[in-house]
Amino acid sequence: MKRLADRDELNLITLAQEYADEDKARALLESILWPNGAICPHCKHDEVYKLTPKATSKSPARKGLYKCSACRKQFTVTVGTIFEDSHLPISKWLMAIFIICSSKKSISANQLSRMLKITYKAAWFMAHRLRFAVSPEMPLKKLLKGVVEVDETWVGGKGDQTNRFRRQTPVVALIERGGGMAARVVSNVTQKNLGQALAECVSKDAVVNTDEHGAYRNPLKLWKAHHTVVHSNYEYSRKNADGSTAGINRCESFFSLLKRGVYGSWHHISREHLQKYANEFAFRWNTRSQTDGQRMETAIGMAVGKRLTYREAV
């Protein structure tokens, strides 16, 4: 089967019409995760063979079952991924991944439940498994470089000026101009927390742009350069003497998308799960140049080697 990049643009209609059949859905998943043929998830050996169920057998092998010639273990395409031990059909997994990947301001578990005709619990766990899959490891394997914009916002409940920060959680966005980004949830906005987020995500050779918040000043002495814009003076963008532009407008754009998801889709997010939701938005930002079908393929590719049980998710 051809990879998605070689196919016509994949959409929900195609998934519903062509891949509602479980055998076809499994074949599509195999073509994405195993573009060069099946690989054993246990020992990474590529000399495997498919176990074909026999009609006369009293206990036939289940469909999509393979066996490794090296370690002699059996497996399917879902073993060693976020799909392992899921009782939901692969066809519904594919549609759920496409819906979440193509929803710019995300989608609630209730809406996902209604669209796929599954329980709310199943939809919630499915969405969290996908968020877990697209979450990057920290520190980043490829640090942000060049010009990096950094800013923080507060997400959570409303309240008066005295109490609102007790109910809200700060989220730091770190965005490379013309490149990727990372989002980090911190307990509070301090030099220590901001310095740790910078160290995990940004190369020391980068030029970092922030607002005038004092907590950035000392940590960023270790970086190549630090440019600030003074929002209290209504300064949001400035041309520097070297011809570069100082500003953090990309962070503001990311925060507007994240908060639209909070207000419009989820309504409330606990501190415990906020990092997962922020990672979901960061993933869509990092794949913004891809089509919805390509973004879906990227998300599925990131599901390998990751498992999340329900007990770990709640």
PDB file of C-alpha atoms in Angstrom:
ATOM      1  CA  MET A   1       0.000   0.000   0.000  1.00  0.00           C
ATOM      2  CA  LYS A   2       1.287   3.477  -0.865  1.00  0.00           C
ATOM      3  CA  ARG A   3       2.215   5.925   1.865  1.00  0.00           C
ATOM      4  CA  LEU A   4      -0.081   8.887   2.436  1.00  0.00           C
ATOM      5  CA  ALA A   5       2.396  11.256   0.769  1.00  0.00           C
ATOM      6  CA  ASP A   6       1.907   9.332  -2.493  1.00  0.00           C
ATOM      7  CA  ARG A   7      -1.890   9.237  -2.244  1.00  0.00           C
ATOM      8  CA  ASP A   8      -4.655  11.694  -2.892  1.00  0.00           C
ATOM      9  CA  GLU A   9      -5.329  13.903   0.105  1.00  0.00           C
ATOM     10  CA  LEU A  10      -6.798  11.759   2.870  1.00  0.00           C
ATOM     11  CA  ASN A  11      -9.954  13.063   4.537  1.00  0.00           C
ATOM     12  CA  LEU A  12     -12.790  11.828   6.734  1.00  0.00           C
ATOM     13  CA  ILE A  13     -14.899  10.797   3.760  1.00  0.00           C
ATOM     14  CA  THR A  14     -12.089   8.584   2.452  1.00  0.00           C
ATOM     15  CA  LEU A  15     -11.511   7.085   5.905  1.00  0.00           C
ATOM     16  CA  ALA A  16     -15.226   6.390   6.350  1.00  0.00           C
ATOM     17  CA  GLN A  17     -15.752   4.941   2.864  1.00  0.00           C
ATOM     18  CA  GLU A  18     -12.502   3.078   2.156  1.00  0.00           C
ATOM     19  CA  TYR A  19     -11.134   2.222   5.584  1.00  0.00           C
ATOM     20  CA  ALA A  20     -14.227   1.470   7.654  1.00  0.00           C
ATOM     21  CA  ASP A  21     -13.398  -2.180   6.977  1.00  0.00           C
ATOM     22  CA  GLU A  22     -11.063  -3.352   9.751  1.00  0.00           C
ATOM     23  CA  ASP A  23      -8.780  -5.322   7.417  1.00  0.00           C
ATOM     24  CA  LYS A  24      -8.233  -2.283   5.199  1.00  0.00           C
ATOM     25  CA  ALA A  25      -7.731  -0.044   8.242  1.00  0.00           C
ATOM     26  CA  ARG A  26      -5.103  -2.435   9.614  1.00  0.00           C
ATOM     27  CA  ALA A  27      -3.364  -2.506   6.233  1.00  0.00           C
ATOM     28  CA  LEU A  28      -3.268   1.292   6.183  1.00  0.00           C
ATOM     29  CA  LEU A  29      -1.782   1.407   9.679  1.00  0.00           C
ATOM     30  CA  GLU A  30       0.833  -1.182   8.678  1.00  0.00           C
ATOM     31  CA  SER A  31       1.781   0.853   5.599  1.00  0.00           C
ATOM     32  CA  ILE A  32       2.403   3.899   7.798  1.00  0.00           C
ATOM     33  CA  LEU A  33       4.283   2.210  10.642  1.00  0.00           C
ATOM     34  CA  TRP A  34       6.063  -0.377   8.457  1.00  0.00           C
ATOM     35  CA  PRO A  35       6.774   1.356   5.119  1.00  0.00           C
ATOM     36  CA  ASN A  36       9.519  -1.166   4.316  1.00  0.00           C
ATOM     37  CA  GLY A  37       7.795  -4.254   5.713  1.00  0.00           C
ATOM     38  CA  ALA A  38       6.945  -5.611   9.141  1.00  0.00           C
ATOM     39  CA  ILE A  39       9.472  -5.208  11.973  1.00  0.00           C
ATOM     40  CA  CYS A  40       9.362  -7.089  15.267  1.00  0.00           C
ATOM     41  CA  PRO A  41       8.590  -4.610  18.090  1.00  0.00           C
ATOM     42  CA  HIS A  42      10.338  -6.883  20.599  1.00  0.00           C
ATOM     43  CA  CYS A  43      13.810  -7.286  19.016  1.00  0.00           C
ATOM     44  CA  LYS A  44      13.571  -4.944  15.971  1.00  0.00           C
ATOM     45  CA  HIS A  45      14.355  -7.868  13.640  1.00  0.00           C
ATOM     46  CA  ASP A  46      12.948  -7.572  10.107  1.00  0.00           C
ATOM     47  CA  GLU A  47      12.838 -11.281   9.239  1.00  0.00           C
ATOM     48  CA  VAL A  48       9.229 -11.977  10.147  1.00  0.00           C
ATOM     49  CA  TYR A  49       6.405 -13.918   8.590  1.00  0.00           C
ATOM     50  CA  LYS A  50       2.659 -13.596   8.716  1.00  0.00           C
ATOM     51  CA  LEU A  51       0.525 -16.201  10.444  1.00  0.00           C
ATOM     52  CA  THR A  52      -2.433 -16.948   8.197  1.00  0.00           C
ATOM     53  CA  PRO A  53      -5.547 -18.229   9.969  1.00  0.00           C
ATOM     54  CA  LYS A  54      -6.788 -21.600   8.735  1.00  0.00           C
ATOM     55  CA  ALA A  55     -10.501 -22.159   8.333  1.00  0.00           C
ATOM     56  CA  THR A  56     -10.227 -25.719   9.688  1.00  0.00           C
ATOM     57  CA  SER A  57      -8.293 -24.725  12.817  1.00  0.00           C
ATOM     58  CA  LYS A  58     -10.108 -24.920  16.154  1.00  0.00           C
ATOM     59  CA  SER A  59      -8.109 -21.933  17.437  1.00  0.00           C
ATOM     60  CA  PRO A  60      -7.107 -19.886  14.360  1.00  0.00           C
ATOM     61  CA  ALA A  61      -4.589 -17.051  14.678  1.00  0.00           C
ATOM     62  CA  ARG A  62      -6.164 -13.620  14.796  1.00  0.00           C
ATOM     63  CA  LYS A  63      -5.921 -11.400  11.732  1.00  0.00           C
ATOM     64  CA  GLY A  64      -2.810  -9.287  11.291  1.00  0.00           C
ATOM     65  CA  LEU A  65      -0.648 -11.611  13.422  1.00  0.00           C
ATOM     66  CA  TYR A  66       3.080 -11.958  12.672  1.00  0.00           C
ATOM     67  CA  LYS A  67       5.888 -14.034  14.146  1.00  0.00           C
ATOM     68  CA  CYS A  68       9.550 -13.087  14.412  1.00  0.00           C
ATOM     69  CA  SER A  69      12.148 -15.523  13.075  1.00  0.00           C
ATOM     70  CA  ALA A  70      14.726 -14.246  15.591  1.00  0.00           C
ATOM     71  CA  CYS A  71      12.991 -14.020  18.980  1.00  0.00           C
ATOM     72  CA  ARG A  72      10.055 -16.279  17.987  1.00  0.00           C
ATOM     73  CA  LYS A  73       7.535 -13.905  19.538  1.00  0.00           C
ATOM     74  CA  GLN A  74       4.177 -13.099  17.989  1.00  0.00           C
ATOM     75  CA  PHE A  75       2.952  -9.539  17.420  1.00  0.00           C
ATOM     76  CA  THR A  76       0.593  -7.291  15.491  1.00  0.00           C
ATOM     77  CA  VAL A  77       1.065  -3.762  14.204  1.00  0.00           C
ATOM     78  CA  THR A  78      -0.420  -2.319  17.420  1.00  0.00           C
ATOM     79  CA  VAL A  79       2.118  -3.934  19.784  1.00  0.00           C
ATOM     80  CA  GLY A  80       4.518  -1.392  21.278  1.00  0.00           C
ATOM     81  CA  THR A  81       2.330   1.587  20.328  1.00  0.00           C
ATOM     82  CA  ILE A  82      -0.418   3.659  21.924  1.00  0.00           C
ATOM     83  CA  PHE A  83      -2.935   1.352  20.197  1.00  0.00           C
ATOM     84  CA  GLU A  84      -1.826  -1.759  22.119  1.00  0.00           C
ATOM     85  CA  ASP A  85      -4.535  -3.523  24.156  1.00  0.00           C
ATOM     86  CA  SER A  86      -7.186  -1.115  22.877  1.00  0.00           C
ATOM     87  CA  HIS A  87     -10.609  -2.688  22.375  1.00  0.00           C
ATOM     88  CA  LEU A  88     -11.570  -0.012  19.842  1.00  0.00           C
ATOM     89  CA  PRO A  89     -11.382  -0.847  16.123  1.00  0.00           C
ATOM     90  CA  ILE A  90      -8.379   0.507  14.228  1.00  0.00           C
ATOM     91  CA  SER A  91     -10.785   2.212  11.819  1.00  0.00           C
ATOM     92  CA  LYS A  92     -12.141   4.376  14.661  1.00  0.00           C
ATOM     93  CA  TRP A  93      -8.611   5.094  15.877  1.00  0.00           C
ATOM     94  CA  LEU A  94      -7.698   6.402  12.421  1.00  0.00           C
ATOM     95  CA  MET A  95     -10.750   8.651  12.272  1.00  0.00           C
ATOM     96  CA  ALA A  96     -10.107   9.960  15.797  1.00  0.00           C
ATOM     97  CA  ILE A  97      -6.490  10.781  14.972  1.00  0.00           C
ATOM     98  CA  PHE A  98      -7.519  12.576  11.785  1.00  0.00           C
ATOM     99  CA  ILE A  99     -10.199  14.593  13.612  1.00  0.00           C
ATOM    100  CA  ILE A 100      -7.830  15.704  16.384  1.00  0.00           C
ATOM    101  CA  CYS A 101      -4.970  16.454  13.977  1.00  0.00           C
ATOM    102  CA  SER A 102      -7.188  18.539  11.689  1.00  0.00           C
ATOM    103  CA  SER A 103      -9.040  20.461  14.430  1.00  0.00           C
ATOM    104  CA  LYS A 104      -7.094  23.704  14.736  1.00  0.00           C
ATOM    105  CA  LYS A 105      -8.702  24.565  18.075  1.00  0.00           C
ATOM    106  CA  SER A 106      -9.002  20.926  19.157  1.00  0.00           C
ATOM    107  CA  ILE A 107     -12.128  18.954  20.026  1.00  0.00           C
ATOM    108  CA  SER A 108     -13.730  17.827  23.263  1.00  0.00           C
ATOM    109  CA  ALA A 109     -13.987  14.198  24.334  1.00  0.00           C
ATOM    110  CA  ASN A 110     -17.783  14.579  24.376  1.00  0.00           C
ATOM    111  CA  GLN A 111     -17.801  15.659  20.724  1.00  0.00           C
ATOM    112  CA  LEU A 112     -15.419  12.845  19.800  1.00  0.00           C
ATOM    113  CA  SER A 113     -17.674  10.398  21.629  1.00  0.00           C
ATOM    114  CA  ARG A 114     -20.741  11.518  19.652  1.00  0.00           C
ATOM    115  CA  MET A 115     -18.966  11.494  16.294  1.00  0.00           C
ATOM    116  CA  LEU A 116     -17.441   8.009  16.683  1.00  0.00           C
ATOM    117  CA  LYS A 117     -20.318   6.485  18.694  1.00  0.00           C
ATOM    118  CA  ILE A 118     -18.089   5.380  21.557  1.00  0.00           C
ATOM    119  CA  THR A 119     -18.318   6.057  25.277  1.00  0.00           C
ATOM    120  CA  TYR A 120     -17.047   9.301  26.780  1.00  0.00           C
ATOM    121  CA  LYS A 121     -14.462   7.352  28.805  1.00  0.00           C
ATOM    122  CA  ALA A 122     -13.122   5.680  25.659  1.00  0.00           C
ATOM    123  CA  ALA A 123     -12.978   8.997  23.762  1.00  0.00           C
ATOM    124  CA  TRP A 124     -11.216  10.762  26.652  1.00  0.00           C
ATOM    125  CA  PHE A 125      -8.616   8.005  26.986  1.00  0.00           C
ATOM    126  CA  MET A 126      -8.134   7.829  23.209  1.00  0.00           C
ATOM    127  CA  ALA A 127      -7.432  11.578  23.030  1.00  0.00           C
ATOM    128  CA  HIS A 128      -4.994  11.412  25.940  1.00  0.00           C
ATOM    129  CA  ARG A 129      -3.152   8.508  24.332  1.00  0.00           C
ATOM    130  CA  LEU A 130      -2.674  10.580  21.202  1.00  0.00           C
ATOM    131  CA  ARG A 131      -1.508  13.617  23.200  1.00  0.00           C
ATOM    132  CA  PHE A 132       0.963  11.339  24.954  1.00  0.00           C
ATOM    133  CA  ALA A 133       2.234  10.085  21.592  1.00  0.00           C
ATOM    134  CA  VAL A 134       2.911  13.557  20.163  1.00  0.00           C
ATOM    135  CA  SER A 135       4.494  14.897  23.362  1.00  0.00           C
ATOM    136  CA  PRO A 136       8.235  15.509  22.911  1.00  0.00           C
ATOM    137  CA  GLU A 137      10.881  14.170  25.266  1.00  0.00           C
ATOM    138  CA  MET A 138      12.593  16.760  27.454  1.00  0.00           C
ATOM    139  CA  PRO A 139      15.135  18.147  26.946  1.00  0.00           C
ATOM    140  CA  LEU A 140      14.404  18.442  23.248  1.00  0.00           C
ATOM    141  CA  LYS A 141      16.527  16.221  21.018  1.00  0.00           C
ATOM    142  CA  LYS A 142      16.831  19.147  18.595  1.00  0.00           C
ATOM    143  CA  LEU A 143      17.085  22.424  20.499  1.00  0.00           C
ATOM    144  CA  LEU A 144      15.473  25.572  19.126  1.00  0.00           C
ATOM    145  CA  LYS A 145      18.004  27.897  17.497  1.00  0.00           C
ATOM    146  CA  GLY A 146      18.337  31.133  15.549  1.00  0.00           C
ATOM    147  CA  VAL A 147      15.878  33.718  16.858  1.00  0.00           C
ATOM    148  CA  VAL A 148      13.595  32.269  19.539  1.00  0.00           C
ATOM    149  CA  GLU A 149      10.582  34.039  21.030  1.00  0.00           C
ATOM    150  CA  VAL A 150       9.656  33.221  24.631  1.00  0.00           C
ATOM    151  CA  ASP A 151       6.596  34.341  26.565  1.00  0.00           C
ATOM    152  CA  GLU A 152       4.237  33.081  29.236  1.00  0.00           C
ATOM    153  CA  THR A 153       0.481  33.186  29.772  1.00  0.00           C
ATOM    154  CA  TRP A 154      -1.958  32.075  32.451  1.00  0.00           C
ATOM    155  CA  VAL A 155      -4.528  29.360  31.752  1.00  0.00           C
ATOM    156  CA  GLY A 156      -7.381  28.363  34.007  1.00  0.00           C
ATOM    157  CA  GLY A 157     -10.243  29.715  36.094  1.00  0.00           C
ATOM    158  CA  LYS A 158     -11.409  33.274  36.393  1.00  0.00           C
ATOM    159  CA  GLY A 159     -11.408  35.416  39.490  1.00  0.00           C
ATOM    160  CA  ASP A 160     -10.538  38.829  40.848  1.00  0.00           C
ATOM    161  CA  GLN A 161      -7.022  40.253  40.681  1.00  0.00           C
ATOM    162  CA  THR A 162      -6.189  38.852  44.125  1.00  0.00           C
ATOM    163  CA  ASN A 163      -7.306  35.242  43.621  1.00  0.00           C
ATOM    164  CA  ARG A 164      -7.117  34.543  39.899  1.00  0.00           C
ATOM    165  CA  PHE A 165      -3.438  33.541  39.890  1.00  0.00           C
ATOM    166  CA  ARG A 166      -4.155  30.917  42.544  1.00  0.00           C
ATOM    167  CA  ARG A 167      -6.615  29.296  40.147  1.00  0.00           C
ATOM    168  CA  GLN A 168      -4.554  29.669  36.973  1.00  0.00           C
ATOM    169  CA  THR A 169      -1.461  27.858  35.716  1.00  0.00           C
ATOM    170  CA  PRO A 170       1.348  29.509  33.728  1.00  0.00           C
ATOM    171  CA  VAL A 171       2.305  28.111  30.320  1.00  0.00           C
ATOM    172  CA  VAL A 172       5.589  29.115  28.657  1.00  0.00           C
ATOM    173  CA  ALA A 173       5.819  29.102  24.850  1.00  0.00           C
ATOM    174  CA  LEU A 174       9.242  28.896  23.176  1.00  0.00           C
ATOM    175  CA  ILE A 175       9.034  29.411  19.400  1.00  0.00           C
ATOM    176  CA  GLU A 176      11.817  29.412  16.827  1.00  0.00           C
ATOM    177  CA  ARG A 177      11.124  31.868  14.035  1.00  0.00           C
ATOM    178  CA  GLY A 178      10.545  29.863  10.906  1.00  0.00           C
ATOM    179  CA  GLY A 179      10.895  26.606  12.854  1.00  0.00           C
ATOM    180  CA  GLY A 180       9.399  24.536  15.625  1.00  0.00           C
ATOM    181  CA  MET A 181       8.279  25.270  19.141  1.00  0.00           C
ATOM    182  CA  ALA A 182       7.801  23.787  22.590  1.00  0.00           C
ATOM    183  CA  ALA A 183       5.322  24.543  25.360  1.00  0.00           C
ATOM    184  CA  ARG A 184       6.219  24.094  29.013  1.00  0.00           C
ATOM    185  CA  VAL A 185       3.829  24.215  31.967  1.00  0.00           C
ATOM    186  CA  VAL A 186       5.477  25.640  35.093  1.00  0.00           C
ATOM    187  CA  SER A 187       4.253  25.903  38.669  1.00  0.00           C
ATOM    188  CA  ASN A 188       4.962  29.641  38.783  1.00  0.00           C
ATOM    189  CA  VAL A 189       6.898  32.235  36.807  1.00  0.00           C
ATOM    190  CA  THR A 190      10.305  32.385  38.492  1.00  0.00           C
ATOM    191  CA  GLN A 191      13.894  32.698  37.307  1.00  0.00           C
ATOM    192  CA  LYS A 192      14.493  29.042  38.188  1.00  0.00           C
ATOM    193  CA  ASN A 193      11.478  27.701  36.266  1.00  0.00           C
ATOM    194  CA  LEU A 194      12.037  29.907  33.223  1.00  0.00           C
ATOM    195  CA  GLY A 195      15.741  29.063  33.201  1.00  0.00           C
ATOM    196  CA  GLN A 196      14.942  25.351  33.254  1.00  0.00           C
ATOM    197  CA  ALA A 197      12.449  25.696  30.385  1.00  0.00           C
ATOM    198  CA  LEU A 198      15.025  27.616  28.347  1.00  0.00           C
ATOM    199  CA  ALA A 199      17.751  25.061  29.063  1.00  0.00           C
ATOM    200  CA  GLU A 200      15.477  22.177  28.001  1.00  0.00           C
ATOM    201  CA  CYS A 201      14.366  23.756  24.745  1.00  0.00           C
ATOM    202  CA  VAL A 202      16.671  26.507  23.470  1.00  0.00           C
ATOM    203  CA  SER A 203      20.264  26.356  22.216  1.00  0.00           C
ATOM    204  CA  LYS A 204      22.732  28.671  23.991  1.00  0.00           C
ATOM    205  CA  ASP A 205      23.648  30.084  20.556  1.00  0.00           C
ATOM    206  CA  ALA A 206      20.128  31.431  20.036  1.00  0.00           C
ATOM    207  CA  VAL A 207      19.025  35.054  20.217  1.00  0.00           C
ATOM    208  CA  VAL A 208      16.085  35.101  22.633  1.00  0.00           C
ATOM    209  CA  ASN A 209      13.233  37.628  22.475  1.00  0.00           C
ATOM    210  CA  THR A 210      10.985  38.226  25.509  1.00  0.00           C
ATOM    211  CA  ASP A 211       8.885  40.948  27.068  1.00  0.00           C
ATOM    212  CA  GLU A 212      10.154  43.057  29.977  1.00  0.00           C
ATOM    213  CA  HIS A 213       9.396  40.443  32.666  1.00  0.00           C
ATOM    214  CA  GLY A 214      12.308  40.587  35.130  1.00  0.00           C
ATOM    215  CA  ALA A 215      12.473  36.805  35.648  1.00  0.00           C
ATOM    216  CA  TYR A 216      14.080  36.381  32.204  1.00  0.00           C
ATOM    217  CA  ARG A 217      16.975  38.762  32.817  1.00  0.00           C
ATOM    218  CA  ASN A 218      19.399  36.623  34.850  1.00  0.00           C
ATOM    219  CA  PRO A 219      18.795  33.230  33.159  1.00  0.00           C
ATOM    220  CA  LEU A 220      19.286  34.709  29.678  1.00  0.00           C
ATOM    221  CA  LYS A 221      22.768  36.011  30.528  1.00  0.00           C
ATOM    222  CA  LEU A 222      23.929  32.538  29.470  1.00  0.00           C
ATOM    223  CA  TRP A 223      22.479  32.877  25.961  1.00  0.00           C
ATOM    224  CA  LYS A 224      23.959  34.615  22.925  1.00  0.00           C
ATOM    225  CA  ALA A 225      21.711  37.678  23.120  1.00  0.00           C
ATOM    226  CA  HIS A 226      18.510  38.839  24.788  1.00  0.00           C
ATOM    227  CA  HIS A 227      16.161  41.328  23.145  1.00  0.00           C
ATOM    228  CA  THR A 228      13.085  42.688  24.902  1.00  0.00           C
ATOM    229  CA  VAL A 229       9.961  44.598  23.971  1.00  0.00           C
ATOM    230  CA  VAL A 230       8.253  46.757  26.590  1.00  0.00           C
ATOM    231  CA  HIS A 231       4.535  46.033  26.514  1.00  0.00           C
ATOM    232  CA  SER A 232       3.838  48.560  29.274  1.00  0.00           C
ATOM    233  CA  ASN A 233       4.933  51.245  26.787  1.00  0.00           C
ATOM    234  CA  TYR A 234       2.737  49.697  24.063  1.00  0.00           C
ATOM    235  CA  GLU A 235       5.808  48.350  22.267  1.00  0.00           C
ATOM    236  CA  TYR A 236       5.073  45.039  20.533  1.00  0.00           C
ATOM    237  CA  SER A 237       7.663  45.041  17.744  1.00  0.00           C
ATOM    238  CA  ARG A 238      10.908  46.912  17.284  1.00  0.00           C
ATOM    239  CA  LYS A 239      13.590  47.153  14.598  1.00  0.00           C
ATOM    240  CA  ASN A 240      17.045  46.694  16.101  1.00  0.00           C
ATOM    241  CA  ALA A 241      20.192  48.457  14.934  1.00  0.00           C
ATOM    242  CA  ASP A 242      21.475  45.234  13.323  1.00  0.00           C
ATOM    243  CA  GLY A 243      18.336  44.994  11.177  1.00  0.00           C
ATOM    244  CA  SER A 244      16.667  42.240  13.220  1.00  0.00           C
ATOM    245  CA  THR A 245      13.181  42.531  14.670  1.00  0.00           C
ATOM    246  CA  ALA A 246      12.466  42.208  18.380  1.00  0.00           C
ATOM    247  CA  GLY A 247       9.056  40.853  19.344  1.00  0.00           C
ATOM    248  CA  ILE A 248       7.080  37.908  20.678  1.00  0.00           C
ATOM    249  CA  ASN A 249       4.010  38.028  18.445  1.00  0.00           C
ATOM    250  CA  ARG A 250       4.309  34.345  17.499  1.00  0.00           C
ATOM    251  CA  CYS A 251       3.899  33.420  21.156  1.00  0.00           C
ATOM    252  CA  GLU A 252       0.783  35.571  21.325  1.00  0.00           C
ATOM    253  CA  SER A 253      -0.608  33.730  18.288  1.00  0.00           C
ATOM    254  CA  PHE A 254       0.021  30.352  19.922  1.00  0.00           C
ATOM    255  CA  PHE A 255      -1.614  31.455  23.172  1.00  0.00           C
ATOM    256  CA  SER A 256      -4.707  32.663  21.321  1.00  0.00           C
ATOM    257  CA  LEU A 257      -5.123  29.202  19.759  1.00  0.00           C
ATOM    258  CA  LEU A 258      -4.549  27.416  23.071  1.00  0.00           C
ATOM    259  CA  LYS A 259      -7.078  29.575  24.906  1.00  0.00           C
ATOM    260  CA  ARG A 260      -9.672  29.123  22.145  1.00  0.00           C
ATOM    261  CA  GLY A 261      -9.329  25.396  22.797  1.00  0.00           C
ATOM    262  CA  VAL A 262      -9.793  25.914  26.526  1.00  0.00           C
ATOM    263  CA  TYR A 263     -12.770  28.251  26.238  1.00  0.00           C
ATOM    264  CA  GLY A 264     -14.458  26.705  23.220  1.00  0.00           C
ATOM    265  CA  SER A 265     -13.776  22.962  23.481  1.00  0.00           C
ATOM    266  CA  TRP A 266     -12.679  21.855  26.951  1.00  0.00           C
ATOM    267  CA  HIS A 267     -13.983  24.696  29.210  1.00  0.00           C
ATOM    268  CA  HIS A 268     -11.778  23.509  32.072  1.00  0.00           C
ATOM    269  CA  ILE A 269      -8.348  21.855  32.292  1.00  0.00           C
ATOM    270  CA  SER A 270      -6.732  20.585  35.466  1.00  0.00           C
ATOM    271  CA  ARG A 271      -3.114  21.470  36.205  1.00  0.00           C
ATOM    272  CA  GLU A 272      -2.286  17.766  36.051  1.00  0.00           C
ATOM    273  CA  HIS A 273      -3.265  17.418  32.388  1.00  0.00           C
ATOM    274  CA  LEU A 274      -2.487  20.925  31.082  1.00  0.00           C
ATOM    275  CA  GLN A 275       0.941  19.911  29.733  1.00  0.00           C
ATOM    276  CA  LYS A 276      -0.654  17.213  27.555  1.00  0.00           C
ATOM    277  CA  TYR A 277      -3.139  19.689  26.084  1.00  0.00           C
ATOM    278  CA  ALA A 278      -0.371  22.233  25.459  1.00  0.00           C
ATOM    279  CA  ASN A 279       1.684  19.532  23.707  1.00  0.00           C
ATOM    280  CA  GLU A 280      -1.251  18.799  21.408  1.00  0.00           C
ATOM    281  CA  PHE A 281      -1.344  22.433  20.262  1.00  0.00           C
ATOM    282  CA  ALA A 282       2.441  22.540  19.960  1.00  0.00           C
ATOM    283  CA  PHE A 283       2.315  19.461  17.712  1.00  0.00           C
ATOM    284  CA  ARG A 284      -0.191  21.091  15.353  1.00  0.00           C
ATOM    285  CA  TRP A 285       1.960  24.247  15.332  1.00  0.00           C
ATOM    286  CA  ASN A 286       5.086  22.239  14.456  1.00  0.00           C
ATOM    287  CA  THR A 287       3.272  20.478  11.593  1.00  0.00           C
ATOM    288  CA  ARG A 288       1.458  23.574  10.316  1.00  0.00           C
ATOM    289  CA  SER A 289       3.056  23.260   6.856  1.00  0.00           C
ATOM    290  CA  GLN A 290       1.666  19.738   6.419  1.00  0.00           C
ATOM    291  CA  THR A 291      -1.733  18.754   5.085  1.00  0.00           C
ATOM    292  CA  ASP A 292      -4.207  17.135   7.473  1.00  0.00           C
ATOM    293  CA  GLY A 293      -3.439  13.711   6.019  1.00  0.00           C
ATOM    294  CA  GLN A 294       0.311  14.201   6.367  1.00  0.00           C
ATOM    295  CA  ARG A 295      -0.133  15.470   9.927  1.00  0.00           C
ATOM    296  CA  MET A 296      -2.137  12.345  10.735  1.00  0.00           C
ATOM    297  CA  GLU A 297       0.675  10.173   9.359  1.00  0.00           C
ATOM    298  CA  THR A 298       3.228  12.087  11.435  1.00  0.00           C
ATOM    299  CA  ALA A 299       1.169  11.586  14.606  1.00  0.00           C
ATOM    300  CA  ILE A 300       0.816   7.850  13.953  1.00  0.00           C
ATOM    301  CA  GLY A 301       4.559   7.582  13.389  1.00  0.00           C
ATOM    302  CA  MET A 302       5.163   9.153  16.818  1.00  0.00           C
ATOM    303  CA  ALA A 303       2.990   6.492  18.481  1.00  0.00           C
ATOM    304  CA  VAL A 304       5.684   3.807  18.243  1.00  0.00           C
ATOM    305  CA  GLY A 305       7.430   2.844  21.483  1.00  0.00           C
ATOM    306  CA  LYS A 306       4.911   4.646  23.681  1.00  0.00           C
ATOM    307  CA  ARG A 307       2.304   3.131  25.996  1.00  0.00           C
ATOM    308  CA  LEU A 308      -0.144   4.885  28.267  1.00  0.00           C
ATOM    309  CA  THR A 309      -2.435   2.888  30.542  1.00  0.00           C
ATOM    310  CA  TYR A 310      -5.711   4.258  31.849  1.00  0.00           C
ATOM    311  CA  ARG A 311      -4.379   4.229  35.410  1.00  0.00           C
ATOM    312  CA  GLU A 312      -1.434   6.391  34.310  1.00  0.00           C
ATOM    313  CA  ALA A 313      -3.699   8.788  32.409  1.00  0.00           C
ATOM    314  CA  VAL A 314      -6.219   9.587  35.130  1.00  0.00           C
TER     315      VAL A 314
END
